[in-house]
mmCIF file of C-alpha atoms in Angstrom:
data_model
loop_
_atom_site.group_PDB
_atom_site.id
_atom_site.type_symbol
_atom_site.label_atom_id
_atom_site.label_comp_id
_atom_site.label_asym_id
_atom_site.label_seq_id
_atom_site.Cartn_x
_atom_site.Cartn_y
_atom_site.Cartn_z
ATOM 1 C CA MET A 1 84.598 221.026 94.548
ATOM 2 C CA ALA A 2 84.032 223.228 91.532
ATOM 3 C CA PRO A 3 81.170 222.319 89.155
ATOM 4 C CA GLU A 4 83.536 221.812 86.210
ATOM 5 C CA GLU A 5 85.503 219.250 88.257
ATOM 6 C CA MET A 6 82.296 217.361 89.048
ATOM 7 C CA VAL A 7 81.288 217.208 85.388
ATOM 8 C CA GLY A 8 84.794 216.073 84.461
ATOM 9 C CA SER A 9 84.607 213.212 86.929
ATOM 10 C CA LEU A 10 81.467 211.910 85.216
ATOM 11 C CA ALA A 11 83.136 211.823 81.813
ATOM 12 C CA THR A 12 83.801 208.534 80.087
ATOM 13 C CA PRO A 13 87.282 207.281 80.970
ATOM 14 C CA LYS A 14 89.750 206.600 78.196
ATOM 15 C CA VAL A 15 90.409 202.856 78.120
ATOM 16 C CA PRO A 16 93.304 201.535 76.028
ATOM 17 C CA LEU A 17 92.219 199.276 73.179
ATOM 18 C CA SER A 18 94.496 196.495 74.423
ATOM 19 C CA ALA A 19 92.750 196.433 77.819
ATOM 20 C CA PHE A 20 89.342 196.329 76.144
ATOM 21 C CA LEU A 21 90.404 193.448 73.870
ATOM 22 C CA LEU A 22 91.895 191.526 76.794
ATOM 23 C CA VAL A 23 88.612 191.709 78.710
ATOM 24 C CA LEU A 24 86.644 190.831 75.565
ATOM 25 C CA CYS A 25 88.826 187.771 74.945
ATOM 26 C CA GLY A 26 88.223 186.535 78.487
ATOM 27 C CA LEU A 27 84.473 187.076 78.250
ATOM 28 C CA CYS A 28 84.218 185.266 74.919
ATOM 29 C CA THR A 29 86.193 182.239 76.077
ATOM 30 C CA SER A 30 84.218 181.991 79.320
ATOM 31 C CA VAL A 31 80.949 181.802 77.392
ATOM 32 C CA MET A 32 82.353 178.945 75.290
ATOM 33 C CA TRP A 33 83.019 176.741 78.326
ATOM 34 C CA GLY A 34 79.546 175.188 78.451
ATOM 35 C CA GLY A 35 79.596 174.291 74.768
ATOM 36 C CA ILE A 36 83.130 172.918 74.852
ATOM 37 C CA PHE A 37 82.389 170.770 77.900
ATOM 38 C CA ASN A 38 79.249 169.298 76.333
ATOM 39 C CA LEU A 39 81.043 168.567 73.054
ATOM 40 C CA ALA A 40 83.894 166.910 74.923
ATOM 41 C CA VAL A 41 81.786 164.493 77.002
ATOM 42 C CA GLU A 42 79.246 163.647 74.308
ATOM 43 C CA GLY A 43 79.208 159.948 73.502
ATOM 44 C CA LEU A 44 81.783 158.864 76.100
ATOM 45 C CA GLY A 45 79.412 156.382 77.695
ATOM 46 C CA LYS A 46 80.899 154.800 80.808
ATOM 47 C CA TYR A 47 83.923 157.124 80.618
ATOM 48 C CA THR A 48 81.865 160.310 81.055
ATOM 49 C CA ALA A 49 82.540 160.637 84.808
ATOM 50 C CA GLN A 50 86.277 160.064 84.397
ATOM 51 C CA ALA A 51 86.491 162.516 81.485
ATOM 52 C CA SER A 52 84.533 165.133 83.454
ATOM 53 C CA GLY A 53 87.081 164.897 86.256
ATOM 54 C CA ILE A 54 89.953 165.311 83.811
ATOM 55 C CA PHE A 55 88.281 168.330 82.215
ATOM 56 C CA MET A 56 87.795 169.923 85.628
ATOM 57 C CA MET A 57 91.493 169.425 86.375
ATOM 58 C CA MET A 58 92.256 171.209 83.108
ATOM 59 C CA VAL A 59 90.574 174.300 84.535
ATOM 60 C CA VAL A 60 93.677 174.589 86.730
ATOM 61 C CA GLY A 61 95.440 175.602 83.507
ATOM 62 C CA GLY A 62 93.733 178.950 83.911
ATOM 63 C CA GLY A 63 95.760 179.401 87.078
ATOM 64 C CA ILE A 64 99.021 177.943 85.776
ATOM 65 C CA LEU A 65 99.224 179.610 82.362
ATOM 66 C CA PRO A 66 99.576 183.145 83.798
ATOM 67 C CA LEU A 67 102.558 181.937 85.845
ATOM 68 C CA ILE A 68 104.130 180.416 82.733
ATOM 69 C CA GLN A 69 103.409 183.587 80.777
ATOM 70 C CA ASN A 70 105.035 185.628 83.544
ATOM 71 C CA ALA A 71 108.165 183.464 83.388
ATOM 72 C CA ILE A 72 108.309 183.911 79.609
ATOM 73 C CA ALA A 73 107.805 187.660 79.984
ATOM 74 C CA ASP A 74 110.636 187.860 82.512
ATOM 75 C CA GLY A 75 112.903 185.847 80.242
ATOM 76 C CA VAL A 76 112.291 187.239 76.757
ATOM 77 C CA GLY A 77 109.832 190.113 77.127
ATOM 78 C CA TYR A 78 106.137 190.608 77.610
ATOM 79 C CA MET A 79 105.256 190.861 73.906
ATOM 80 C CA ALA A 80 106.770 187.428 73.225
ATOM 81 C CA SER A 81 104.866 185.972 76.193
ATOM 82 C CA TYR A 82 101.573 186.528 74.395
ATOM 83 C CA TRP A 83 102.463 183.732 71.955
ATOM 84 C CA LEU A 84 101.465 181.341 74.746
ATOM 85 C CA ILE A 85 97.982 182.884 74.789
ATOM 86 C CA ILE A 86 97.805 182.806 70.992
ATOM 87 C CA ALA A 87 98.741 179.106 71.039
ATOM 88 C CA GLY A 88 95.980 178.378 73.561
ATOM 89 C CA LEU A 89 93.380 180.283 71.557
ATOM 90 C CA ALA A 90 94.543 178.577 68.343
ATOM 91 C CA TYR A 91 93.953 175.217 70.030
ATOM 92 C CA LEU A 92 90.459 176.355 71.067
ATOM 93 C CA LEU A 93 89.761 177.321 67.459
ATOM 94 C CA TYR A 94 91.042 173.946 66.224
ATOM 95 C CA TYR A 95 88.916 172.097 68.771
ATOM 96 C CA GLY A 96 85.819 174.087 67.894
ATOM 97 C CA LEU A 97 86.209 173.538 64.148
ATOM 98 C CA VAL A 98 87.795 170.080 63.817
ATOM 99 C CA GLY A 99 88.727 168.441 67.095
ATOM 100 C CA CYS A 100 85.220 168.151 68.522
ATOM 101 C CA LYS A 101 84.109 165.547 65.995
ATOM 102 C CA ASN A 102 83.042 162.480 67.962
ATOM 103 C CA VAL A 103 84.572 159.323 66.515
ATOM 104 C CA ASN A 104 83.596 157.060 69.459
ATOM 105 C CA LYS A 105 79.844 156.784 69.023
ATOM 106 C CA ASN A 106 79.367 153.231 70.275
ATOM 107 C CA ILE A 107 80.917 153.234 73.760
ATOM 108 C CA PRO A 108 78.712 151.217 76.143
ATOM 109 C CA VAL A 109 77.079 153.136 78.974
ATOM 110 C CA GLU A 110 77.652 150.460 81.628
#
């Protein structure tokens, strides 16, 4: 192998901006999971265990949504399929800003 080929192989690869933003979006939402879970179960009292189970079942959405997005992409195009992701992230934003307010503060623990 020629020296100029070796130096070229150590160069920084060109990554499309869309791929970088996709990875960044996934990393940011994964870090939020702990905070969202704690906000969601706070003050549920005796319903905490049941709610935790429901929230864990919602994690399956991470496996189902790509299949739904794929069906949308096959039907109307891949650019339109990203509206599903935008809707999910909009809901996360709503929950983080407004929806996490606990209105049930006096649920008994027993």
